[in-house]
Amino acid sequence: MRDAEPKAIHLADYRPPDWLVEKVDLDFALHPSQTRVTARLALRRNPKGAAGAPVVLEGDDLTLVRLAIDGTPLAGSSFEATGNRLTLAHPPADAFLLEIETLVDPTANTQLMGLYRTSGNYCTQCEPEGFRRITYYPDRPDVLSVFTTRIEADKQEAPILLGNGNLVESGQVPGTSRHYAVWHDPWPKPSYLFALVGGRLAKVADSFVTASGRKVELGIYVEEGKEARAGYAMDSLKRSMRWDEEAFGREYDLDVFNIVAVSDFNMGAMENKGLNVFNDKYVLASPETATDADYSGIEGVIAHEYFHNWTGNRITCRDWFQLCLKEGLTVFRDQEFSSDQRSRPVKRIADVRMLKAAQFTEDAGPLAHPVRPETYREINNFYTATVYEKGAEVVRMLKTLLGEEGFRKGMDLYFERHDGEAATIEDFVSSFADATGRDLSQFSLWYAQSGTPVLNVSGTYDEAAGTYRLDISQSVPPTPGQPEKKPMVIPLALGLVGPDGRDQPLMLGNTPVERGVVEVKEATQSFLFTGLDARPVPSLNRGFSAPVNLVSDLTEADRVFLAAHDADPFNRFDALQRIALELLKTGARTGTLPAPDALVTAARAILADPALDAAFKAQALALPGEGEVARELAREVDPDAVFAARKALRVTLGTTLAEGFTAAYAAGAASGAFSPDAASAGRRALRNLALDYLAVTGSADGIARAKAQFEAADNMTDRITALAVLAQHDVPEREAALDAFYRRFERDALVIDKWFTLQAQIASPTTLDRVKDLMLHPAFSLANPNRVRALVGAFAAANPTQFNRADGEGHAFVAEVVLTLDSKNPQVAARLLASFKTFRQLEPARRGHAEQALRRIAETPGLSPDVADIATRSLA
Ligand code: TRP
Ligand code: ZN
């Protein structure tokens, strides 16, 4: 067990480790309940550590069997061992070999951290602090060591034995039914990148030849019988490897690269050196079982974990405060990869939608924290949208400010300087400053200040002078622990769109604006653009160049104009969304939707524009979600009113544009065999959006169309969207289709997750009872994170009217599940609890219910540090 009341850890208190590990040999004798781990640590005093410091190694829930120094067993008086700490107060020398034997029980491990079992197989998860659940160790990312791992197991039980690095030896243990494998990883790494897998798995094999001609054996290991579903993951892996060579000059550095797909996993995937472990949701796909979103998720996560090999593994983090150093940067890299593989504007739109939904809400609530936090109690709770998604935005802004070439120079210098090291954000930023000669000190505030900046922009055209002045003011709202903020550097990409719809010249005085980006640095600042012979409409924050809330004086008419003409596709999308958002906000506040004529005009033009691709149209025509409307309203939110406004607007668009949607539906019909490529996915996205609009009133022909599509579908995207459309309506076809879907896919847990999610999202007062019933369904299990997320997670995060029921029953239910889950899997419980993060936006009655549910949790004795931390911060 961990400390009951963990202390706050502060970035300012960082000290180098007192002891280093030169190399480590691990020996695992795998056993379902008594796995014996022998660790041999070549310890050496760190000259940079505190003089005379004792050896203090972290542990968690460990049973110590034996301890020896340089081969001599240690007497009980010369050390102190508890479940979570091993102390040698008087180390015998400044360098010695410490041998530690521990026993761990992988079957009893329900936290899924450390060594655990999933579907009978053994696997590990060590980031961030799981290695200490395997053996005593300086379990911190700035202690790098060379690992050799011997794994021994019953050959029947675990014919496959995998470790980090390259396989150096394997064989039978003489006279037994056991066999072994020895893996050696030549690259020094911190303990969080350690992994092993043992079990009965099928291998999909391929190979890759690197730019310099080295051959790498690729393996994807899946449950037996699932081999055919690993093809897209393998293809994504090879494309990722090539792309990192081309875009960043980064080659792979081992003889093998293995991926293992497991069904019980706390997050998406893990970048262990040479042995990535994946949630099988991000590996397995077939047209019948995976949606287009699943395919792009697989491509993105495979790329993400692979890219960590350089950004995370070769250069790792000095401490967990620097988490965004690897995560923000690697998300940026996987976003760029997907942009190059698919459509750049559509990818950007999808990413910004996600950023706003997840990160802007986090930044606006009680859990707001800087991209690089300065204090934490439980590091597991900082794998957040802020660290990942906003962290990626900060890297993107660097690139926008420095340009393609400056950015690449900075990255190259970062790799050159810090390869093999545990680095900091300062190291990263300095590489760019030094490579380009730019002062990035003010820019670094992006890492330190939490909260989403607000940018107020107004424009004045002077006809006589031919000038256009933009007056800009910025502010960052107060966030927990940060009442006062400084002005940020905001790279604002913009264009001035002339009456003919074309960009006018962008000149400040006589100087053209480089790359169309101005830098806002002051609290208030003006830019005077010259040489304009007509009043332009400004297209601001093109491509969402900065993650800010933009408030401008653009009129609805300006937005209709931009939606039709802006050269920047992102801003065409954004203009339409903004028109819709304003309608929805007024609708939710007053109960009456204003006349939507402008939106209808803009939407009709986009729908009919032959120059636009289907994927873009689908994004532009999908209304902002209930969550986004709530976030924009910011306070006194009544989720039922938001839902009603959105429903009314969907009905209006669906009926007024019925002709266009009918045409789009027909035009989007498949012509050949299924393909997951971006163009085909875009075609399906628009067709399915049209289906939704055409059925939004619940009319008989709308329902019939959805039912027909549900039955005829030859792929999961079409089938599940049709089912989702039916599920929104209280019609007999709904239950019939849900039953048929279940029967068809009952042996396929990942597909049944979609079935759980879809039902958890139904905006009906009967949904809570439905979700409670489904928790008793044989296909559900609280022990499996995917099941919990699919059912309870979806209810809490994607059903605002029912989670926030006026009677408080939704909040009470989720709180109950959090408490039950906490004793099994605190990480997943804490994540579920974080769905309360928007509760302060709510109107007083609902807010009160949420607060009561949070208090009930906070007051429960024996909480995990994970859940206690979220509850405390949410209530602060
Ligand atoms: N480092 C992983 C990634 O983003 C995610 C991760 C962190 C993780 N902690 C974890 C995954 C715990 C599973 C369990 O790529
Ligand atoms: Zn990552």
mmCIF file with all atom_site columns, C-alpha atoms and ligand atoms in Angstrom, residues 127 269-271 304-305 308 311 323 326-328 330-331 334 383 388, ligand 2:
data_model
loop_
_atom_site.group_PDB
_atom_site.id
_atom_site.type_symbol
_atom_site.label_atom_id
_atom_site.label_alt_id
_atom_site.label_comp_id
_atom_site.label_asym_id
_atom_site.label_entity_id
_atom_site.label_seq_id
_atom_site.pdbx_PDB_ins_code
_atom_site.Cartn_x
_atom_site.Cartn_y
_atom_site.Cartn_z
_atom_site.occupancy
_atom_site.B_iso_or_equiv
_atom_site.pdbx_formal_charge
_atom_site.auth_seq_id
_atom_site.auth_comp_id
_atom_site.auth_asym_id
_atom_site.auth_atom_id
_atom_site.pdbx_PDB_model_num
ATOM   1  C  CA . GLU A 1 127 ? 4.775  4.467  -16.158 1.00 0.00 ? 127 GLU A CA 1
ATOM   2  C  CA . ALA A 1 269 ? -0.906 2.452  -24.951 1.00 0.00 ? 269 ALA A CA 1
ATOM   3  C  CA . MET A 1 270 ? 2.605  2.546  -23.559 1.00 0.00 ? 270 MET A CA 1
ATOM   4  C  CA . GLU A 1 271 ? 5.924  3.271  -25.248 1.00 0.00 ? 271 GLU A CA 1
ATOM   5  C  CA . HIS A 1 304 ? 2.368  8.237  -31.023 1.00 0.00 ? 304 HIS A CA 1
ATOM   6  C  CA . GLU A 1 305 ? 3.964  5.325  -29.218 1.00 0.00 ? 305 GLU A CA 1
ATOM   7  C  CA . HIS A 1 308 ? 8.118  8.233  -28.262 1.00 0.00 ? 308 HIS A CA 1
ATOM   8  C  CA . THR A 1 311 ? 10.762 11.928 -27.819 1.00 0.00 ? 311 THR A CA 1
ATOM   9  C  CA . LEU A 1 323 ? 5.789  15.159 -18.567 1.00 0.00 ? 323 LEU A CA 1
ATOM   10 C  CA . LYS A 1 326 ? 7.532  13.921 -24.004 1.00 0.00 ? 326 LYS A CA 1
ATOM   11 C  CA . GLU A 1 327 ? 3.734  13.911 -24.204 1.00 0.00 ? 327 GLU A CA 1
ATOM   12 C  CA . GLY A 1 328 ? 2.983  17.346 -25.685 1.00 0.00 ? 328 GLY A CA 1
ATOM   13 C  CA . THR A 1 330 ? 4.802  13.444 -29.133 1.00 0.00 ? 330 THR A CA 1
ATOM   14 C  CA . VAL A 1 331 ? 1.140  14.390 -29.559 1.00 0.00 ? 331 VAL A CA 1
ATOM   15 C  CA . ASP A 1 334 ? 1.463  12.217 -34.147 1.00 0.00 ? 334 ASP A CA 1
ATOM   16 C  CA . TYR A 1 383 ? -1.909 12.609 -17.632 1.00 0.00 ? 383 TYR A CA 1
ATOM   17 C  CA . TYR A 1 388 ? -1.073 16.225 -23.780 1.00 0.00 ? 388 TYR A CA 1
HETATM 18 ZN ZN . ZN  B 2 .   ? 2.492  9.496  -24.935 1.00 0.00 ? 2   ZN  B ZN 1
#
